[in-house]
PDB file of C-alpha atoms in Angstrom:
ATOM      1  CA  UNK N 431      -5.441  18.694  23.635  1.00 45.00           C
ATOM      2  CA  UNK N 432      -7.636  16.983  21.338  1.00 59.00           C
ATOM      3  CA  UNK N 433      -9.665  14.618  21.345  1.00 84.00           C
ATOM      4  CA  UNK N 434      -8.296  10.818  21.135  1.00 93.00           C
ATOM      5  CA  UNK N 435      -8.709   8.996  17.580  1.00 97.00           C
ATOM      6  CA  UNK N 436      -6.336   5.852  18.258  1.00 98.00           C
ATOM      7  CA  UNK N 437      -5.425   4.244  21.032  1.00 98.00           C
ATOM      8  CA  UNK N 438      -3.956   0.942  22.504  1.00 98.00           C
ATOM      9  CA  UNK N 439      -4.552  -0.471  26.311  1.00 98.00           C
ATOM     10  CA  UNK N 440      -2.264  -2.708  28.158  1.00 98.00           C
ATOM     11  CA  UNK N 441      -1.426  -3.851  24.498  1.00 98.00           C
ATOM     12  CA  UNK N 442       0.253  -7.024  24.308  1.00 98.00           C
ATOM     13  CA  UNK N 443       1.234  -8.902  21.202  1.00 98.00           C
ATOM     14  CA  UNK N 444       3.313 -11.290  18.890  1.00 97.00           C
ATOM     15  CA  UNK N 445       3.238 -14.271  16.047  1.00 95.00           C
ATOM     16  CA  UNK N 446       3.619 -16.958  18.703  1.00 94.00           C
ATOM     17  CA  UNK N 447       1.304 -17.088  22.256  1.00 87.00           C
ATOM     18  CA  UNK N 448       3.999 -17.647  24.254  1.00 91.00           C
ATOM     19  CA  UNK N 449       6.665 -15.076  22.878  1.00 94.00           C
ATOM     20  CA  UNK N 450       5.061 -11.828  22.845  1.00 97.00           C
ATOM     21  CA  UNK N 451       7.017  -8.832  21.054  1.00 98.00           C
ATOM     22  CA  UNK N 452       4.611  -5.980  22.147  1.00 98.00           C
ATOM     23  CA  UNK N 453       4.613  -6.003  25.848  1.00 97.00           C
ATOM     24  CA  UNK N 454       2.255  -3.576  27.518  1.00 97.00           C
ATOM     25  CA  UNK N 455       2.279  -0.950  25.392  1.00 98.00           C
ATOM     26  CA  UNK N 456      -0.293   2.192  26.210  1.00 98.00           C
ATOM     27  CA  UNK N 457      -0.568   4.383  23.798  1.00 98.00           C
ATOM     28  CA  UNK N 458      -2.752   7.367  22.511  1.00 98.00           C
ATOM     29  CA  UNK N 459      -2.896   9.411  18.938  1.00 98.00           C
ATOM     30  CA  UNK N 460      -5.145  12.301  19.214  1.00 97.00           C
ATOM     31  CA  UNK N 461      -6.846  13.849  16.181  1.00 97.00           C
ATOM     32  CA  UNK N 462      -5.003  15.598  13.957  1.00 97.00           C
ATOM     33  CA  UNK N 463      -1.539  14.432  15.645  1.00 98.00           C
ATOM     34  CA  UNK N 464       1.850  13.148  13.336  1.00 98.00           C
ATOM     35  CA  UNK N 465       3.160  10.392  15.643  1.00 99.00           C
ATOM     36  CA  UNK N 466       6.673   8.991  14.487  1.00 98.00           C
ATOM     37  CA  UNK N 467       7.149   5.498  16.608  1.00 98.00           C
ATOM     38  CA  UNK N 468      11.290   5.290  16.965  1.00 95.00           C
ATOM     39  CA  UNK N 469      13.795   2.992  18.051  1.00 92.00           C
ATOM     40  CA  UNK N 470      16.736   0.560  17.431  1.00 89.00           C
ATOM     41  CA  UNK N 471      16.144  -2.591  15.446  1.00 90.00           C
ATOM     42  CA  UNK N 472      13.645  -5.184  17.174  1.00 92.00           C
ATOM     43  CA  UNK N 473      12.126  -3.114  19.106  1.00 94.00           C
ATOM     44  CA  UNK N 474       8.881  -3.592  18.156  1.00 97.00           C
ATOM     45  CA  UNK N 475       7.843  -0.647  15.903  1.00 97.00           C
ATOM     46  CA  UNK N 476       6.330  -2.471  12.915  1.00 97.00           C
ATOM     47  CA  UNK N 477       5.097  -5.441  15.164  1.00 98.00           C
ATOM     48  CA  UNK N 478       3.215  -2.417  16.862  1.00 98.00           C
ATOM     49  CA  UNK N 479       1.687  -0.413  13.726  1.00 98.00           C
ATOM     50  CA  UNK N 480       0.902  -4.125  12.622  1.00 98.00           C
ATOM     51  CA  UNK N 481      -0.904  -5.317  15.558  1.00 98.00           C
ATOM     52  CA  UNK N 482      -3.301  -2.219  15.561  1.00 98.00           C
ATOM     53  CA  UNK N 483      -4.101  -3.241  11.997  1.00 97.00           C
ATOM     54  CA  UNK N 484      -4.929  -6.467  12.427  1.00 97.00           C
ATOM     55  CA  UNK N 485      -2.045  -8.546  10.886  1.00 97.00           C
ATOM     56  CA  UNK N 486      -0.474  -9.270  14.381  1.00 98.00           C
ATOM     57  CA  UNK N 487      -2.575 -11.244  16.752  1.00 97.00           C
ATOM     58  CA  UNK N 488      -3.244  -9.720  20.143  1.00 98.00           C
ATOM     59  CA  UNK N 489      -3.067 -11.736  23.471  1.00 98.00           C
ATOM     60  CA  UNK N 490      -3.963  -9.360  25.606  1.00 98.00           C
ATOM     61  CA  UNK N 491      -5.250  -5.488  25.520  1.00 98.00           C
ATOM     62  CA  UNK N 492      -7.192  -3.205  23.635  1.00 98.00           C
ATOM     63  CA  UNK N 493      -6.899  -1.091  20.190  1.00 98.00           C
ATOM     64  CA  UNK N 494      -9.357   1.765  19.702  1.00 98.00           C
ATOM     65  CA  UNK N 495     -10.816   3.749  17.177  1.00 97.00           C
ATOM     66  CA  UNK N 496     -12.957   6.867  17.339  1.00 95.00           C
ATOM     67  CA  UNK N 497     -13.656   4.708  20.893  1.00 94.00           C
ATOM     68  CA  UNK N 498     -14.707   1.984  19.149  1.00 96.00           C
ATOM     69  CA  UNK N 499     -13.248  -1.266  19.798  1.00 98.00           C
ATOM     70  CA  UNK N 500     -11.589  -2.585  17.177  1.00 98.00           C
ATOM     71  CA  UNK N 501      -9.169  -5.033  18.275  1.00 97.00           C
ATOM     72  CA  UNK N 502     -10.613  -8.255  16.735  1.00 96.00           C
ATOM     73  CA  UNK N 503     -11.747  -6.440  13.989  1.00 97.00           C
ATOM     74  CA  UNK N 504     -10.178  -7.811  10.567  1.00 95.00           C
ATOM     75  CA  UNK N 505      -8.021  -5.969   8.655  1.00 93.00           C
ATOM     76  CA  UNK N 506      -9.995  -5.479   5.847  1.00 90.00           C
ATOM     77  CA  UNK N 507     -13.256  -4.173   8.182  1.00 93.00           C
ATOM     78  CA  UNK N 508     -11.268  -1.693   9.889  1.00 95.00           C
ATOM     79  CA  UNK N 509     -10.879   0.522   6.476  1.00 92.00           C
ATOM     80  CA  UNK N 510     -15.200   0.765   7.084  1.00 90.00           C
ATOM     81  CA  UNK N 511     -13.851   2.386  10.408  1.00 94.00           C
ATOM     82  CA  UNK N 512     -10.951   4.626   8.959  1.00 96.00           C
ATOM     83  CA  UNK N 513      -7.659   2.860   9.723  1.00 98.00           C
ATOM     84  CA  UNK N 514      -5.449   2.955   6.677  1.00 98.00           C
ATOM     85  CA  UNK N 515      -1.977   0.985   6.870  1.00 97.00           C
ATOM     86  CA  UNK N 516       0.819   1.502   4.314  1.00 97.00           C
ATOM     87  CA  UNK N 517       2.932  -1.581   4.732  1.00 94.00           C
ATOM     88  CA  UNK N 518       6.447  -1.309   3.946  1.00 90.00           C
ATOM     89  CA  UNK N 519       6.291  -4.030   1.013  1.00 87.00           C
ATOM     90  CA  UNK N 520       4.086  -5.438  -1.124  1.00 89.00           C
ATOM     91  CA  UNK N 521       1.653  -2.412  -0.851  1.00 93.00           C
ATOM     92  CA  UNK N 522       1.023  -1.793  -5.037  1.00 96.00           C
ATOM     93  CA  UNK N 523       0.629  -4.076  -7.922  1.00 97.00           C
ATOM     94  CA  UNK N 524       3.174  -4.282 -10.037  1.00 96.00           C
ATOM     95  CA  UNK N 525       1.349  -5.775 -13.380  1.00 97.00           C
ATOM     96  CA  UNK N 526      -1.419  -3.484 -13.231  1.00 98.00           C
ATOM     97  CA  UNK N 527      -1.396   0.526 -14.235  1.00 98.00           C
ATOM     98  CA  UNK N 528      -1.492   3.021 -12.302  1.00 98.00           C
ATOM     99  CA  UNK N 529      -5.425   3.631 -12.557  1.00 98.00           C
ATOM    100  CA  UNK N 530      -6.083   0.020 -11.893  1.00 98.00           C
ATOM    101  CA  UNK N 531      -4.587   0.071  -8.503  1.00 97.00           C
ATOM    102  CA  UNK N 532      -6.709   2.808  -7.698  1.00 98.00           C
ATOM    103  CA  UNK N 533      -9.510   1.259  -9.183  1.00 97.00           C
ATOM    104  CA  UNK N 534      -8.931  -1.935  -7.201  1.00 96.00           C
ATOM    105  CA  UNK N 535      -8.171  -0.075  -3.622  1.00 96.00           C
ATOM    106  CA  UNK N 536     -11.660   2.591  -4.404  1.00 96.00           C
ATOM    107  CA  UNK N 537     -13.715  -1.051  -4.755  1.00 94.00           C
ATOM    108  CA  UNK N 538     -14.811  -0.721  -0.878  1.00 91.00           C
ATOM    109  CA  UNK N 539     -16.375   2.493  -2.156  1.00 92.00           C
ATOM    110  CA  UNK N 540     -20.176   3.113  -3.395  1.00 91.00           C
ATOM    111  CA  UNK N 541     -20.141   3.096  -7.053  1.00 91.00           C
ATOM    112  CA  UNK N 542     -20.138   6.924  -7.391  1.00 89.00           C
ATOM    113  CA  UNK N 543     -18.008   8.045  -5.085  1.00 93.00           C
ATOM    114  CA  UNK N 544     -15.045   5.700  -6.954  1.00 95.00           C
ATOM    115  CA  UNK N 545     -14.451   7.855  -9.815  1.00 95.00           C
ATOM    116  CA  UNK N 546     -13.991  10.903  -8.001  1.00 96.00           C
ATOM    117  CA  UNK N 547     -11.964  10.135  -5.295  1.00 96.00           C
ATOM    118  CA  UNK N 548      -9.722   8.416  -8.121  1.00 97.00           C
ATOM    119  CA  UNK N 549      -9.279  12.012  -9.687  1.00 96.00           C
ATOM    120  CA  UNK N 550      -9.116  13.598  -6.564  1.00 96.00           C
ATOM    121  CA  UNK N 551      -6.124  11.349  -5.768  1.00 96.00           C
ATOM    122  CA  UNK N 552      -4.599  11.734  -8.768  1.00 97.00           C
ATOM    123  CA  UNK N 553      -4.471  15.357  -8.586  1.00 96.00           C
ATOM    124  CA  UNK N 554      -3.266  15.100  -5.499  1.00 94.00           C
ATOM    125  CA  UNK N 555       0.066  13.574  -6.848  1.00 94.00           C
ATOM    126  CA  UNK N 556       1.075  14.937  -9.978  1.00 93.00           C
ATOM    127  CA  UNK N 557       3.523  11.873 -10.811  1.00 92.00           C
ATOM    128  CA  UNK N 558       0.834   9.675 -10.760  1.00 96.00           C
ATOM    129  CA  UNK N 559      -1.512  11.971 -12.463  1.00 96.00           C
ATOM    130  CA  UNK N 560       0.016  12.842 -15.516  1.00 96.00           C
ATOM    131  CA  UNK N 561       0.662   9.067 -16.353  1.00 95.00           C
ATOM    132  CA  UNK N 562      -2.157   7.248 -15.066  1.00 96.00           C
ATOM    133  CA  UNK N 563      -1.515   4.179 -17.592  1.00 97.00           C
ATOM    134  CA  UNK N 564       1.760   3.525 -16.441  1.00 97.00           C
ATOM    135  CA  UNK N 565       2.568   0.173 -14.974  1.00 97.00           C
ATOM    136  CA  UNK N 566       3.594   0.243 -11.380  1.00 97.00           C
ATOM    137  CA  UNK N 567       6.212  -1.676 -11.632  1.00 95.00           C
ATOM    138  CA  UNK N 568       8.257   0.280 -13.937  1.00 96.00           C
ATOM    139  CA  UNK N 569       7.580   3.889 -11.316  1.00 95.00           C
ATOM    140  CA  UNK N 570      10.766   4.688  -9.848  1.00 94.00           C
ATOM    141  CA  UNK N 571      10.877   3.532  -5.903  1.00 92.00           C
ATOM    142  CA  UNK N 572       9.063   7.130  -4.759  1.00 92.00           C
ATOM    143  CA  UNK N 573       6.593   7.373  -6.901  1.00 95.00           C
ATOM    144  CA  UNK N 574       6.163   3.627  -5.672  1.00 94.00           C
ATOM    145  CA  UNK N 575       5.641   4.673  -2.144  1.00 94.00           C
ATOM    146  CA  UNK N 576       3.294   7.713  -3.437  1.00 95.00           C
ATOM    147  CA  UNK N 577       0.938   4.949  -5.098  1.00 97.00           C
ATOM    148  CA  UNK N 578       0.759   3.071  -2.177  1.00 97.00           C
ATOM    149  CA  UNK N 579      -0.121   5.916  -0.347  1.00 97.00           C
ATOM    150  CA  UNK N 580      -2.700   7.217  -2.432  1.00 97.00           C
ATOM    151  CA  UNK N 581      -3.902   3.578  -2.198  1.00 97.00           C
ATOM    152  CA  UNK N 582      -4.416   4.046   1.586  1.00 97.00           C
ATOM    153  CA  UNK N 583      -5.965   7.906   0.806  1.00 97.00           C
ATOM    154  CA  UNK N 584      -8.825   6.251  -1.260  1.00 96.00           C
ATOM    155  CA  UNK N 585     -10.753   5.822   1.593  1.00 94.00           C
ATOM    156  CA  UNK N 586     -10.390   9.264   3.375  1.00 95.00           C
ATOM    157  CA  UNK N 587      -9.478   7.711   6.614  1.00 97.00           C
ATOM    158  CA  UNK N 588      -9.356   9.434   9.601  1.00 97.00           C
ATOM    159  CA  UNK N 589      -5.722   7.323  10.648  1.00 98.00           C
ATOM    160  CA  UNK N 590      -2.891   6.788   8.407  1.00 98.00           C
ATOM    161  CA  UNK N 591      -0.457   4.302   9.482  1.00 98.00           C
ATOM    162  CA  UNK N 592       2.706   4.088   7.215  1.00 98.00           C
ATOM    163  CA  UNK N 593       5.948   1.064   8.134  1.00 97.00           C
ATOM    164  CA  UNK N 594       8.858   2.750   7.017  1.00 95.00           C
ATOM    165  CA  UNK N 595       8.091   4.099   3.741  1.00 93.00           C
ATOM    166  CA  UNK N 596      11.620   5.454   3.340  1.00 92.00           C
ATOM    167  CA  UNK N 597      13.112   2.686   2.955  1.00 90.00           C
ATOM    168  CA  UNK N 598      15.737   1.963   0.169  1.00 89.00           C
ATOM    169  CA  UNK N 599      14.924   5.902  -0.970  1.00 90.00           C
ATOM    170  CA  UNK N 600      17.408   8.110  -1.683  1.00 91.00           C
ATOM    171  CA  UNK N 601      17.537  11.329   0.844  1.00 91.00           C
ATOM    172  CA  UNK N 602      16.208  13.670  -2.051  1.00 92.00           C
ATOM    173  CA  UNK N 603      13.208  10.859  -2.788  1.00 92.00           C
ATOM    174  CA  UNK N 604      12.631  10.696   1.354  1.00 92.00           C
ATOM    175  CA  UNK N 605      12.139  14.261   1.309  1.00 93.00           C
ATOM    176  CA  UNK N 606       9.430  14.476  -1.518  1.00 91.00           C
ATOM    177  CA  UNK N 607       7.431  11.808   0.349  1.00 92.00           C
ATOM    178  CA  UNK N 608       7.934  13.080   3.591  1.00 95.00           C
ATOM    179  CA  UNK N 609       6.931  16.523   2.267  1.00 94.00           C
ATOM    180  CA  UNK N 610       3.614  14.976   1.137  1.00 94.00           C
ATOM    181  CA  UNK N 611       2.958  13.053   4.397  1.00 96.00           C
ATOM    182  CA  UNK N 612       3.166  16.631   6.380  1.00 96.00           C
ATOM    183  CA  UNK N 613       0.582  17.824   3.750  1.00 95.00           C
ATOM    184  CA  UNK N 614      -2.034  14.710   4.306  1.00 96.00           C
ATOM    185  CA  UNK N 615      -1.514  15.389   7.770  1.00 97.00           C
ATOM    186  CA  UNK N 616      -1.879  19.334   7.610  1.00 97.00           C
ATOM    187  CA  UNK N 617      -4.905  18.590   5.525  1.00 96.00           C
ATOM    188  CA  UNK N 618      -6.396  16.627   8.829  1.00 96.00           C
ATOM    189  CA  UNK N 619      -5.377  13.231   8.394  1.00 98.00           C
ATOM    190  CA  UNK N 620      -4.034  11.562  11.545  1.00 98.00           C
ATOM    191  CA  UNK N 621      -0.693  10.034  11.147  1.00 98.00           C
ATOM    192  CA  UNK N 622       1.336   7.655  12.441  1.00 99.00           C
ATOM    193  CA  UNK N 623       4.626   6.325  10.779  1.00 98.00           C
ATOM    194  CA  UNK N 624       7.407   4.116  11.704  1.00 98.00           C
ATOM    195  CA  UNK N 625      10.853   5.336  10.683  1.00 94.00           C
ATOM    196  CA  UNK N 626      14.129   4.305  11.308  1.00 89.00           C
ATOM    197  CA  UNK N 627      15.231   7.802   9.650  1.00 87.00           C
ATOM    198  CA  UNK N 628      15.982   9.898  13.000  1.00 88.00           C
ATOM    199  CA  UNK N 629      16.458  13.213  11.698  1.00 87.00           C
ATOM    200  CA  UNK N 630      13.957  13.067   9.114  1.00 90.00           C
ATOM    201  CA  UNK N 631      10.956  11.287  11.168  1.00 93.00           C
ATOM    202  CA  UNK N 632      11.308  13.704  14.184  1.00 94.00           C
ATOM    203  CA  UNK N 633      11.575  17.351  11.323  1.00 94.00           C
ATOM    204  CA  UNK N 634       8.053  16.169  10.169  1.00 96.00           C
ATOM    205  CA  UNK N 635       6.255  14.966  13.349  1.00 97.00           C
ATOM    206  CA  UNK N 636       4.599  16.801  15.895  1.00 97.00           C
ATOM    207  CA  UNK N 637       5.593  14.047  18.774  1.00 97.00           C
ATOM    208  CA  UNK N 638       8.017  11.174  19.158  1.00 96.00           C
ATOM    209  CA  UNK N 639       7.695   7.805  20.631  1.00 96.00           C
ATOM    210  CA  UNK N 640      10.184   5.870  21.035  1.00 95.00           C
ATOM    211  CA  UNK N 641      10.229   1.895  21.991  1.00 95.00           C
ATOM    212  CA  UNK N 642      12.573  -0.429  23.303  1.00 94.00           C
ATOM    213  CA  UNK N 643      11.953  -3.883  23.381  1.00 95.00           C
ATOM    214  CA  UNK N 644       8.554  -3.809  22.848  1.00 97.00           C
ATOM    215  CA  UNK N 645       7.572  -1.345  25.571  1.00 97.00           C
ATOM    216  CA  UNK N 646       7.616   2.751  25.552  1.00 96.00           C
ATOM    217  CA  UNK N 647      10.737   4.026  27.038  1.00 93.00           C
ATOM    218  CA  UNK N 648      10.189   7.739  25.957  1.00 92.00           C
ATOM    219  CA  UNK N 649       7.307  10.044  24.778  1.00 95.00           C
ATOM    220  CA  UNK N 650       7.617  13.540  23.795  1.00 95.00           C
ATOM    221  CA  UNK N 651       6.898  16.606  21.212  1.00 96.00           C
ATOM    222  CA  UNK N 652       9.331  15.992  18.483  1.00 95.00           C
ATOM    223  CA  UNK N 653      10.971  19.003  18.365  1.00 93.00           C
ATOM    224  CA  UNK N 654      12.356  18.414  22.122  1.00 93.00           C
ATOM    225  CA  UNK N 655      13.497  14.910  21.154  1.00 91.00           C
ATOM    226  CA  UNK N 656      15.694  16.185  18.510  1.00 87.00           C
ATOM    227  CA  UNK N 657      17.578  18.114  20.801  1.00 83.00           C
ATOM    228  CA  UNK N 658      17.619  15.446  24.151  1.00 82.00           C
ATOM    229  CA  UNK N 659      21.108  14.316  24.531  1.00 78.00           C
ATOM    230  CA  UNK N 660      20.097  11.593  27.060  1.00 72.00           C
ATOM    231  CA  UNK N 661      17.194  10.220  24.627  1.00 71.00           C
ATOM    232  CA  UNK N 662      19.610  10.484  21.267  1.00 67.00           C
ATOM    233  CA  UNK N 663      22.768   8.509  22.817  1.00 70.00           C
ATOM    234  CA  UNK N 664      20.689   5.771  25.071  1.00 66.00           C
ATOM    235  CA  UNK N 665      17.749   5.199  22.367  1.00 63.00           C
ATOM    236  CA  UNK N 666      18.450   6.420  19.068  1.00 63.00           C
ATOM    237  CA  UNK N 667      22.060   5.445  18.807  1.00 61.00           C
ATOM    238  CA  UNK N 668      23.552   9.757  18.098  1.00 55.00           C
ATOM    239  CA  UNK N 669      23.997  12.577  19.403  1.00 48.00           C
ATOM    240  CA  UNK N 670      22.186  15.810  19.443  1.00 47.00           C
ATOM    241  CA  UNK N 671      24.248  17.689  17.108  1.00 49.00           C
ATOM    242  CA  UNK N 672      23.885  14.538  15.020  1.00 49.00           C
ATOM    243  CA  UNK N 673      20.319  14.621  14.834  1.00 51.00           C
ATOM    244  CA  UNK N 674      19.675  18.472  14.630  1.00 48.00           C
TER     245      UNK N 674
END
């Protein structure tokens, strides 16, 4: 097994002190790992990928990086450590180009590494690439979610954390992005993504975890979760020939 990049402690968290949504929750990414966090609605999933970013205070419990403590770290320090988060809205700008949102996200960069990871990134996805001056806000809802990803890639973390970045996609759009995600991960980026797309989560991960109510109920390689009849009816609301 490798070694372990992210990792939370006895996590416990929430928006109020005294109503915590994440409660207890131990769990470990090692490198190079696809992680898709499951589960029915409210159980915690985003609340989770949130907390270990920073936007979700913690109350008690630890989130490490690379071993390195990071849980009071603020969001915007813990891109100097490697954690990139893809939230599930509001992740582009919509009145600037294409270009320009890379420009903006590459400004936590030394001045000459910003033009070349720009390019790189823009190789990287052709749909960006070949019209870099194109507003966001007129890029169909994939080639939204691509942006925002190659947002989060300007940094070459070592974790990417996505929230749902299927949703309101059509199936064909889902699987173009999805298809990318496996390469950024094949390429050595560790990922972890919420999804509330079964099927389609579990075909591109390498494990599942799933949550209920804000604590771990089941942990496994992906490819044995797919086919778990207990774990599809009780947690993920099908069955196994439903989700294969």
């Amino acid at each position: 097994m490798s070694s372990a990049v992210l990792s939370t402690q006895a996590l416990i968290s929430g928006y109020e002190p005294d109503m915590p949504i994440i409660n207890g929750v131990d769990l470990t990414v090692s490198d190079g790992e696809f992680v898709v966090l499951l589960g029915p609605n409210g159980a915690g999933k985003s609340t989770l990928v949130k907390t270990i970013a920073g936007l979700v205070p913690v109350h008690s419990g630890r989130v490490t990086l690379k071993g390195n403590d990071i849980t009071e770290v603020p969001p915007h320090r813990k891109l100097a450590h490697g954690l990139a988060f893809v939230p599930q809205t509001e992740n582009i700008f919509a009145t600037m180009t294409i270009r320009e949102n890379l420009q903006l996200a590459a400004q936590v960069l030394d001045r000459p590494r910003r033009a070349a990871r720009i390019d790189a990134l823009l190789d990287m996805f052709p749909d960006l690439g070949s019209r870099p001056g194109a507003r966001a806000g007129a890029l169909s809802g994939g080639q939204r979610q691509m942006l925002a990803v190659a947002r989060a890639l300007i940094i070459e973390p070592s974790v990417l954390i996505l929230d749902e970045p299927s949703a309101g996609l059509s199936p064909k759009v889902v699987t173009e992005v999805f298809a990318q995600l496996r390469r950024i991960n094949a390429a050595g980026v560790t990922t972890v993504l919420v999804e509330q797309n079964v099927k389609a989560g579990l075909q591109i991960a390498t494990r599942g975890v799933i949550l209920v109510e804000g604590r771990i109920a089941h942990d496994a390689p992906a490819e044995q979760l797919l086919g778990d009849p207990v774990v599809s009816q009780l947690y993920l609301g099908g069955t196994p020939k439903e989700l294969a």
